[in-house]
Amino acid sequence: MPIQTGLLAYGMSGRIFHAPFIEAHPGFVLRAVVERSRKQMQATYPHVISYDSVPDLLHDPAIELVVVNTPNDSHFSLATEALQAGKHVLVEKPVGTSAADIDALYALGRQMNRQVFGYQNRRWDSDFMAVRQVVESGQLGQLIEAHIRFDRYKTAIHTKVFKEEPTTPGSGLHFDLGPHILDQAISLFGRPTEFRKTFGSFRPNSRVTDYFQLHLLYPNGLNVYLTTSLLVADPGPAFVLHGTRGSLRKGRTDVQETQLDSGLSPLDDQYGLEPADAAGTLTLVNETGEKTVSAIEPLRGDYMGLFEAVHQSVRHGQPYPIREEQLRAQLEILAS
């Protein structure tokens, strides 16, 4: 039986990252949305019920799963309301703004016999999936150093107040793009034993963090550097890893967001396919010191993998790959 699903908003994230997959996956039914003012969703999805408020949607007894895709500072409170209404929740990043939020949500989920799912779609980016494949193959030997970047060039102050108001919980770049790269690092390398943070604010009239770097230290000597900035006009590689037997470089080459924004269906044959010239570089050194350089085989990005994981967890009790302890570690680092 498909999972009847409701969206709490139909802005950019609802239009691009959620609705196309819920509609395309046979294990879901896109039943309802909350649209407080502009009613837009039915133009694309005419069968969807448009509710005027969150309570109206939560009172719909047919809805099993609620997607919390509202501003960052509302994620915890709205996910709490949805759980109390007896719904499973899929919560956009950051799931909360503190480790205590994670503890409270998962405890409530267990109390209500409902599941909490963190939405970390960048685990299904084609570039990151290729990096993960190389790391898990062991070809690089013992990893010594890893760099993950997520950069943009945006000097303008965002019109969304929650992103730019320093007194709003979850504001600033570290809560915007930071959760993506921190989740990627934690999913690859686990929880660090120590971390150091650097914040910066450089855009004209900026009042929040628009430059952020994390240095994660691991017990085996691995150093991981995570950087995100809104003032990078010429981005370099998004992933650079060095190990005892080689190095890996890969750009941020995933095309899914661009394709979805243009209206391409996730079921299209071309969906998630990187351009042929976007391959990364793998440099390996053998026992005799001979160096070989090869292109990384491009993989197909597919955010449908996240929705499939949600479906398998709700309907078949399978473990969800984005785990409570990983989200808690993320929030411990971001909010400290």
mmCIF file of C-alpha atoms in Angstrom:
data_model
loop_
_atom_site.group_PDB
_atom_site.id
_atom_site.type_symbol
_atom_site.label_atom_id
_atom_site.label_comp_id
_atom_site.label_asym_id
_atom_site.label_seq_id
_atom_site.Cartn_x
_atom_site.Cartn_y
_atom_site.Cartn_z
ATOM 1 C CA MET A 1 0.000 0.000 0.000
ATOM 2 C CA PRO A 2 1.475 3.390 -0.962
ATOM 3 C CA ILE A 3 2.412 5.873 1.755
ATOM 4 C CA GLN A 4 0.004 8.832 1.760
ATOM 5 C CA THR A 5 2.266 11.868 2.037
ATOM 6 C CA GLY A 6 1.814 15.569 2.808
ATOM 7 C CA LEU A 7 4.196 18.496 2.218
ATOM 8 C CA LEU A 8 4.292 21.406 4.641
ATOM 9 C CA ALA A 9 5.360 23.845 1.906
ATOM 10 C CA TYR A 10 5.629 24.128 -1.850
ATOM 11 C CA GLY A 11 8.518 26.513 -2.277
ATOM 12 C CA MET A 12 11.813 25.666 -3.936
ATOM 13 C CA SER A 13 12.475 22.529 -1.886
ATOM 14 C CA GLY A 14 8.945 21.167 -2.291
ATOM 15 C CA ARG A 15 8.935 21.805 -6.031
ATOM 16 C CA ILE A 16 12.429 20.437 -6.729
ATOM 17 C CA PHE A 17 13.478 17.999 -4.015
ATOM 18 C CA HIS A 18 10.259 16.371 -2.805
ATOM 19 C CA ALA A 19 7.169 16.491 -4.992
ATOM 20 C CA PRO A 20 8.761 14.975 -8.149
ATOM 21 C CA PHE A 21 9.991 11.923 -6.229
ATOM 22 C CA ILE A 22 6.869 11.358 -4.131
ATOM 23 C CA GLU A 23 4.824 11.566 -7.334
ATOM 24 C CA ALA A 24 7.134 9.263 -9.323
ATOM 25 C CA HIS A 25 7.762 6.565 -6.685
ATOM 26 C CA PRO A 26 5.018 3.883 -6.774
ATOM 27 C CA GLY A 27 5.313 3.451 -3.020
ATOM 28 C CA PHE A 28 4.018 6.960 -2.281
ATOM 29 C CA VAL A 29 0.912 9.032 -2.978
ATOM 30 C CA LEU A 30 1.323 12.815 -2.999
ATOM 31 C CA ARG A 31 -1.894 13.634 -1.147
ATOM 32 C CA ALA A 32 -1.687 17.149 0.277
ATOM 33 C CA VAL A 33 0.284 20.363 0.755
ATOM 34 C CA VAL A 34 0.101 23.422 3.008
ATOM 35 C CA GLU A 35 -0.175 26.663 1.027
ATOM 36 C CA ARG A 36 -1.042 29.571 3.294
ATOM 37 C CA SER A 37 -1.363 32.230 0.610
ATOM 38 C CA ARG A 38 -0.472 31.449 -3.006
ATOM 39 C CA LYS A 39 -2.113 28.259 -4.263
ATOM 40 C CA GLN A 40 0.330 26.964 -6.878
ATOM 41 C CA MET A 41 0.767 23.245 -6.490
ATOM 42 C CA GLN A 42 -2.437 22.136 -8.180
ATOM 43 C CA ALA A 43 -1.254 23.692 -11.457
ATOM 44 C CA THR A 44 1.307 20.862 -11.647
ATOM 45 C CA TYR A 45 -0.352 18.296 -9.395
ATOM 46 C CA PRO A 46 -4.128 18.835 -9.795
ATOM 47 C CA HIS A 47 -5.043 15.882 -7.577
ATOM 48 C CA VAL A 48 -3.274 17.299 -4.508
ATOM 49 C CA ILE A 49 -5.327 18.803 -1.665
ATOM 50 C CA SER A 50 -4.159 22.311 -0.750
ATOM 51 C CA TYR A 51 -4.651 23.009 2.950
ATOM 52 C CA ASP A 52 -4.497 26.508 4.432
ATOM 53 C CA SER A 53 -2.620 25.545 7.591
ATOM 54 C CA VAL A 54 -0.391 22.902 9.156
ATOM 55 C CA PRO A 55 -3.110 21.786 11.641
ATOM 56 C CA ASP A 56 -5.510 21.237 8.725
ATOM 57 C CA LEU A 57 -3.025 18.890 7.049
ATOM 58 C CA LEU A 58 -2.131 17.103 10.286
ATOM 59 C CA HIS A 59 -5.826 16.440 10.946
ATOM 60 C CA ASP A 60 -6.112 14.551 7.643
ATOM 61 C CA PRO A 61 -6.379 10.924 8.860
ATOM 62 C CA ALA A 62 -5.225 9.497 5.527
ATOM 63 C CA ILE A 63 -1.775 11.081 5.728
ATOM 64 C CA GLU A 64 0.928 8.791 7.123
ATOM 65 C CA LEU A 65 4.095 10.734 6.308
ATOM 66 C CA VAL A 66 4.695 14.475 6.645
ATOM 67 C CA VAL A 67 7.591 16.202 4.899
ATOM 68 C CA VAL A 68 8.849 19.102 7.038
ATOM 69 C CA ASN A 69 10.395 21.423 4.434
ATOM 70 C CA THR A 70 9.824 24.768 6.105
ATOM 71 C CA PRO A 71 12.402 27.343 7.400
ATOM 72 C CA ASN A 72 15.181 25.926 9.569
ATOM 73 C CA ASP A 73 13.958 27.352 12.872
ATOM 74 C CA SER A 74 10.575 25.622 12.483
ATOM 75 C CA HIS A 75 11.811 22.093 11.724
ATOM 76 C CA PHE A 76 11.849 20.874 15.316
ATOM 77 C CA SER A 77 8.492 22.318 16.376
ATOM 78 C CA LEU A 78 6.622 21.202 13.250
ATOM 79 C CA ALA A 79 8.171 17.722 13.302
ATOM 80 C CA THR A 80 7.096 17.480 16.946
ATOM 81 C CA GLU A 81 3.511 18.464 16.037
ATOM 82 C CA ALA A 82 3.439 15.923 13.203
ATOM 83 C CA LEU A 83 4.702 13.107 15.434
ATOM 84 C CA GLN A 84 2.136 14.002 18.100
ATOM 85 C CA ALA A 85 -0.505 13.767 15.371
ATOM 86 C CA GLY A 86 0.588 10.201 14.685
ATOM 87 C CA LYS A 87 2.555 10.839 11.485
ATOM 88 C CA HIS A 88 5.985 9.689 10.388
ATOM 89 C CA VAL A 89 8.213 12.682 9.539
ATOM 90 C CA LEU A 90 10.815 13.341 6.853
ATOM 91 C CA VAL A 91 12.646 16.449 8.053
ATOM 92 C CA GLU A 92 14.783 18.730 5.897
ATOM 93 C CA LYS A 93 18.304 19.571 7.042
ATOM 94 C CA PRO A 94 19.068 20.675 9.659
ATOM 95 C CA VAL A 95 16.655 18.379 11.475
ATOM 96 C CA GLY A 96 17.001 20.652 14.495
ATOM 97 C CA THR A 97 19.263 23.384 15.780
ATOM 98 C CA SER A 98 20.750 21.452 18.713
ATOM 99 C CA ALA A 99 21.616 17.917 19.752
ATOM 100 C CA ALA A 100 18.804 18.169 22.317
ATOM 101 C CA ASP A 101 16.350 18.583 19.428
ATOM 102 C CA ILE A 102 17.515 15.278 17.949
ATOM 103 C CA ASP A 103 17.170 13.512 21.294
ATOM 104 C CA ALA A 104 13.662 14.860 21.827
ATOM 105 C CA LEU A 105 12.388 14.057 18.324
ATOM 106 C CA TYR A 106 13.617 10.485 18.288
ATOM 107 C CA ALA A 107 12.369 9.877 21.828
ATOM 108 C CA LEU A 108 8.941 11.160 20.785
ATOM 109 C CA GLY A 109 9.039 9.016 17.655
ATOM 110 C CA ARG A 110 9.666 5.915 19.742
ATOM 111 C CA GLN A 111 6.907 6.924 22.170
ATOM 112 C CA MET A 112 4.424 7.394 19.319
ATOM 113 C CA ASN A 113 5.665 4.352 17.372
ATOM 114 C CA ARG A 114 6.473 6.641 14.460
ATOM 115 C CA GLN A 115 9.708 7.171 12.567
ATOM 116 C CA VAL A 116 11.909 10.239 12.157
ATOM 117 C CA PHE A 117 13.808 10.495 8.871
ATOM 118 C CA GLY A 118 16.522 13.084 8.283
ATOM 119 C CA TYR A 119 16.565 14.390 4.720
ATOM 120 C CA GLN A 120 20.236 14.348 3.658
ATOM 121 C CA ASN A 121 19.862 14.040 -0.108
ATOM 122 C CA ARG A 122 23.504 14.830 -0.910
ATOM 123 C CA ARG A 123 24.458 11.265 -0.018
ATOM 124 C CA TRP A 124 22.865 10.437 -3.381
ATOM 125 C CA ASP A 125 24.826 13.050 -5.378
ATOM 126 C CA SER A 126 26.712 11.431 -8.258
ATOM 127 C CA ASP A 127 30.002 13.087 -7.260
ATOM 128 C CA PHE A 128 29.834 11.968 -3.629
ATOM 129 C CA MET A 129 28.748 8.454 -4.592
ATOM 130 C CA ALA A 130 31.844 8.162 -6.816
ATOM 131 C CA VAL A 131 34.065 9.370 -3.979
ATOM 132 C CA ARG A 132 32.473 6.915 -1.553
ATOM 133 C CA GLN A 133 33.062 4.060 -3.997
ATOM 134 C CA VAL A 134 36.787 4.867 -4.239
ATOM 135 C CA VAL A 135 37.174 5.293 -0.464
ATOM 136 C CA GLU A 136 35.404 2.014 0.293
ATOM 137 C CA SER A 137 37.509 0.186 -2.327
ATOM 138 C CA GLY A 138 40.659 0.880 -0.286
ATOM 139 C CA GLN A 139 42.597 1.948 -3.368
ATOM 140 C CA LEU A 140 43.923 5.084 -1.640
ATOM 141 C CA GLY A 141 45.470 3.084 1.195
ATOM 142 C CA GLN A 142 45.339 4.631 4.659
ATOM 143 C CA LEU A 143 43.652 7.991 4.343
ATOM 144 C CA ILE A 144 45.686 10.912 5.639
ATOM 145 C CA GLU A 145 43.786 14.000 4.555
ATOM 146 C CA ALA A 146 40.385 14.784 3.025
ATOM 147 C CA HIS A 147 38.851 18.056 1.862
ATOM 148 C CA ILE A 148 35.166 18.552 1.067
ATOM 149 C CA ARG A 149 33.905 21.916 -0.201
ATOM 150 C CA PHE A 150 30.509 23.333 -1.124
ATOM 151 C CA ASP A 151 30.932 26.824 -2.558
ATOM 152 C CA ARG A 152 28.773 29.446 -4.240
ATOM 153 C CA TYR A 153 29.186 33.066 -5.273
ATOM 154 C CA LYS A 154 26.321 35.129 -3.896
ATOM 155 C CA THR A 155 27.084 38.611 -2.604
ATOM 156 C CA ALA A 156 23.453 39.646 -2.152
ATOM 157 C CA ILE A 157 21.699 39.301 1.168
ATOM 158 C CA HIS A 158 19.055 36.594 0.896
ATOM 159 C CA THR A 159 15.435 37.688 0.906
ATOM 160 C CA LYS A 160 14.518 34.831 3.249
ATOM 161 C CA VAL A 161 14.852 36.415 6.675
ATOM 162 C CA PHE A 162 15.549 33.157 8.512
ATOM 163 C CA LYS A 163 18.774 32.725 6.529
ATOM 164 C CA GLU A 164 20.152 36.180 7.374
ATOM 165 C CA GLU A 165 18.905 37.050 10.873
ATOM 166 C CA PRO A 166 21.557 36.140 13.487
ATOM 167 C CA THR A 167 19.003 35.817 16.302
ATOM 168 C CA THR A 168 17.022 33.188 14.367
ATOM 169 C CA PRO A 169 18.037 29.618 15.300
ATOM 170 C CA GLY A 170 19.498 27.793 12.317
ATOM 171 C CA SER A 171 20.583 30.909 10.428
ATOM 172 C CA GLY A 172 23.918 31.316 8.644
ATOM 173 C CA LEU A 173 25.825 29.267 6.114
ATOM 174 C CA HIS A 174 26.946 26.659 8.657
ATOM 175 C CA PHE A 175 23.275 25.639 9.080
ATOM 176 C CA ASP A 176 22.512 25.981 5.362
ATOM 177 C CA LEU A 177 25.233 24.207 3.374
ATOM 178 C CA GLY A 178 27.177 22.976 6.398
ATOM 179 C CA PRO A 179 24.831 20.038 7.112
ATOM 180 C CA HIS A 180 25.421 18.679 3.597
ATOM 181 C CA ILE A 181 29.190 18.385 3.817
ATOM 182 C CA LEU A 182 29.219 17.426 7.482
ATOM 183 C CA ASP A 183 26.788 14.593 6.809
ATOM 184 C CA GLN A 184 28.941 13.423 3.909
ATOM 185 C CA ALA A 185 32.020 13.379 6.147
ATOM 186 C CA ILE A 186 30.280 11.601 9.025
ATOM 187 C CA SER A 187 28.770 9.018 6.689
ATOM 188 C CA LEU A 188 32.225 8.305 5.220
ATOM 189 C CA PHE A 189 34.499 8.525 8.248
ATOM 190 C CA GLY A 190 32.264 8.385 11.321
ATOM 191 C CA ARG A 191 32.194 10.724 14.293
ATOM 192 C CA PRO A 192 35.439 12.661 14.864
ATOM 193 C CA THR A 193 37.162 12.621 18.223
ATOM 194 C CA GLU A 194 37.872 16.341 18.030
ATOM 195 C CA PHE A 195 36.900 19.297 15.862
ATOM 196 C CA ARG A 196 37.842 22.935 15.329
ATOM 197 C CA LYS A 197 35.673 25.593 13.694
ATOM 198 C CA THR A 198 36.299 28.842 11.856
ATOM 199 C CA PHE A 199 33.527 31.331 11.056
ATOM 200 C CA GLY A 200 33.605 34.379 8.794
ATOM 201 C CA SER A 201 31.253 37.073 7.524
ATOM 202 C CA PHE A 202 32.457 38.885 4.400
ATOM 203 C CA ARG A 203 29.506 39.909 2.168
ATOM 204 C CA PRO A 204 28.530 43.595 2.301
ATOM 205 C CA ASN A 205 26.038 44.103 5.161
ATOM 206 C CA SER A 206 26.121 40.425 6.130
ATOM 207 C CA ARG A 207 25.096 39.735 9.713
ATOM 208 C CA VAL A 208 25.520 35.950 9.661
ATOM 209 C CA THR A 209 28.194 33.406 8.806
ATOM 210 C CA ASP A 210 28.916 33.280 5.078
ATOM 211 C CA TYR A 211 32.239 31.433 5.387
ATOM 212 C CA PHE A 212 32.607 28.296 7.460
ATOM 213 C CA GLN A 213 35.362 25.733 7.915
ATOM 214 C CA LEU A 214 35.490 22.628 10.085
ATOM 215 C CA HIS A 215 38.616 20.640 10.879
ATOM 216 C CA LEU A 216 37.680 17.131 11.993
ATOM 217 C CA LEU A 217 40.326 14.991 13.692
ATOM 218 C CA TYR A 218 40.160 11.189 13.844
ATOM 219 C CA PRO A 219 42.027 8.729 16.100
ATOM 220 C CA ASN A 220 43.908 7.093 13.193
ATOM 221 C CA GLY A 221 45.487 10.427 12.261
ATOM 222 C CA LEU A 222 43.039 11.338 9.489
ATOM 223 C CA ASN A 223 42.399 15.075 9.121
ATOM 224 C CA VAL A 224 39.196 16.136 7.353
ATOM 225 C CA TYR A 225 38.591 19.742 6.298
ATOM 226 C CA LEU A 226 35.069 20.902 5.441
ATOM 227 C CA THR A 227 34.663 24.335 3.865
ATOM 228 C CA THR A 228 31.734 26.287 2.512
ATOM 229 C CA SER A 229 31.715 29.883 1.302
ATOM 230 C CA LEU A 230 29.372 32.270 -0.493
ATOM 231 C CA LEU A 231 32.273 34.181 -2.065
ATOM 232 C CA VAL A 232 34.038 31.694 -4.330
ATOM 233 C CA ALA A 233 33.984 32.951 -7.914
ATOM 234 C CA ASP A 234 36.093 30.104 -9.321
ATOM 235 C CA PRO A 235 35.387 26.866 -7.430
ATOM 236 C CA GLY A 236 38.036 24.169 -7.417
ATOM 237 C CA PRO A 237 37.522 20.466 -6.718
ATOM 238 C CA ALA A 238 34.791 19.698 -4.207
ATOM 239 C CA PHE A 239 36.532 16.524 -3.032
ATOM 240 C CA VAL A 240 40.288 16.074 -2.577
ATOM 241 C CA LEU A 241 41.547 13.001 -0.714
ATOM 242 C CA HIS A 242 45.102 11.858 -0.078
ATOM 243 C CA GLY A 243 46.131 8.431 1.192
ATOM 244 C CA THR A 244 49.279 6.351 1.475
ATOM 245 C CA ARG A 245 48.731 4.849 -1.987
ATOM 246 C CA GLY A 246 47.190 7.651 -3.958
ATOM 247 C CA SER A 247 45.022 10.736 -4.355
ATOM 248 C CA LEU A 248 41.524 11.543 -5.617
ATOM 249 C CA ARG A 249 40.101 14.762 -7.039
ATOM 250 C CA LYS A 250 36.465 15.253 -7.975
ATOM 251 C CA GLY A 251 34.399 18.329 -8.746
ATOM 252 C CA ARG A 252 30.882 19.085 -7.540
ATOM 253 C CA THR A 253 29.407 17.732 -10.749
ATOM 254 C CA ASP A 254 25.989 16.395 -9.745
ATOM 255 C CA VAL A 255 23.296 17.656 -12.132
ATOM 256 C CA GLN A 256 20.108 16.634 -10.335
ATOM 257 C CA GLU A 257 19.125 20.010 -8.872
ATOM 258 C CA THR A 258 19.605 21.739 -12.247
ATOM 259 C CA GLN A 259 17.660 19.037 -14.054
ATOM 260 C CA LEU A 260 14.795 19.068 -11.561
ATOM 261 C CA ASP A 261 14.611 22.846 -11.660
ATOM 262 C CA SER A 262 14.224 22.661 -15.446
ATOM 263 C CA GLY A 263 11.327 20.225 -15.044
ATOM 264 C CA LEU A 264 13.089 16.966 -15.966
ATOM 265 C CA SER A 265 11.425 13.933 -14.412
ATOM 266 C CA PRO A 266 13.507 11.708 -12.124
ATOM 267 C CA LEU A 267 12.251 8.839 -14.299
ATOM 268 C CA ASP A 268 13.860 10.281 -17.455
ATOM 269 C CA ASP A 269 16.705 8.228 -19.001
ATOM 270 C CA GLN A 270 19.033 11.239 -18.784
ATOM 271 C CA TYR A 271 18.247 12.035 -15.175
ATOM 272 C CA GLY A 272 21.282 12.129 -12.860
ATOM 273 C CA LEU A 273 23.867 11.533 -15.598
ATOM 274 C CA GLU A 274 26.984 13.691 -15.308
ATOM 275 C CA PRO A 275 28.531 15.261 -18.429
ATOM 276 C CA ALA A 276 31.264 13.077 -19.919
ATOM 277 C CA ASP A 277 33.882 15.777 -19.276
ATOM 278 C CA ALA A 278 33.087 15.998 -15.546
ATOM 279 C CA ALA A 279 34.997 12.865 -14.495
ATOM 280 C CA GLY A 280 37.287 13.047 -11.474
ATOM 281 C CA THR A 281 40.914 11.972 -11.335
ATOM 282 C CA LEU A 282 42.337 9.008 -9.444
ATOM 283 C CA THR A 283 46.123 8.906 -9.067
ATOM 284 C CA LEU A 284 47.603 5.707 -7.668
ATOM 285 C CA VAL A 285 51.207 4.742 -6.875
ATOM 286 C CA ASN A 286 52.292 1.071 -6.831
ATOM 287 C CA GLU A 287 55.011 -0.674 -4.799
ATOM 288 C CA THR A 288 57.729 0.306 -7.272
ATOM 289 C CA GLY A 289 56.724 3.961 -7.249
ATOM 290 C CA GLU A 290 55.070 3.873 -10.643
ATOM 291 C CA LYS A 291 52.219 6.382 -10.880
ATOM 292 C CA THR A 292 49.005 5.771 -12.847
ATOM 293 C CA VAL A 293 46.328 8.398 -13.493
ATOM 294 C CA SER A 294 42.809 7.428 -14.497
ATOM 295 C CA ALA A 295 39.369 8.995 -14.747
ATOM 296 C CA ILE A 296 36.772 8.062 -12.134
ATOM 297 C CA GLU A 297 33.887 6.213 -13.699
ATOM 298 C CA PRO A 298 30.876 8.559 -13.529
ATOM 299 C CA LEU A 299 27.927 7.344 -11.493
ATOM 300 C CA ARG A 300 24.265 8.247 -11.797
ATOM 301 C CA GLY A 301 23.006 10.496 -9.036
ATOM 302 C CA ASP A 302 19.525 9.625 -7.825
ATOM 303 C CA TYR A 303 17.692 11.194 -4.902
ATOM 304 C CA MET A 304 15.055 8.540 -5.406
ATOM 305 C CA GLY A 305 17.366 6.367 -3.308
ATOM 306 C CA LEU A 306 16.441 8.405 -0.238
ATOM 307 C CA PHE A 307 12.716 8.000 -0.853
ATOM 308 C CA GLU A 308 13.181 4.293 -1.509
ATOM 309 C CA ALA A 309 14.968 4.039 1.852
ATOM 310 C CA VAL A 310 12.047 5.806 3.574
ATOM 311 C CA HIS A 311 9.591 3.450 1.900
ATOM 312 C CA GLN A 312 11.579 0.362 2.866
ATOM 313 C CA SER A 313 11.763 1.560 6.455
ATOM 314 C CA VAL A 314 8.045 2.408 6.835
ATOM 315 C CA ARG A 315 6.655 -0.592 4.977
ATOM 316 C CA HIS A 316 9.278 -3.283 5.578
ATOM 317 C CA GLY A 317 11.120 -2.238 8.744
ATOM 318 C CA GLN A 318 14.486 -1.833 7.026
ATOM 319 C CA PRO A 319 17.109 0.375 8.761
ATOM 320 C CA TYR A 320 17.228 3.917 7.408
ATOM 321 C CA PRO A 321 20.803 4.822 6.378
ATOM 322 C CA ILE A 322 20.782 8.315 7.914
ATOM 323 C CA ARG A 323 20.956 7.304 11.547
ATOM 324 C CA GLU A 324 19.975 9.104 14.728
ATOM 325 C CA GLU A 325 23.522 9.075 16.109
ATOM 326 C CA GLN A 326 24.872 10.606 12.903
ATOM 327 C CA LEU A 327 22.372 13.466 13.023
ATOM 328 C CA ARG A 328 23.110 13.989 16.701
ATOM 329 C CA ALA A 329 26.848 14.201 16.025
ATOM 330 C CA GLN A 330 26.146 16.690 13.223
ATOM 331 C CA LEU A 331 24.116 18.968 15.485
ATOM 332 C CA GLU A 332 26.603 18.673 18.356
ATOM 333 C CA ILE A 333 29.267 20.062 16.016
ATOM 334 C CA LEU A 334 27.174 22.713 14.263
ATOM 335 C CA ALA A 335 25.537 24.108 17.388
ATOM 336 C CA SER A 336 28.542 24.124 19.731
#
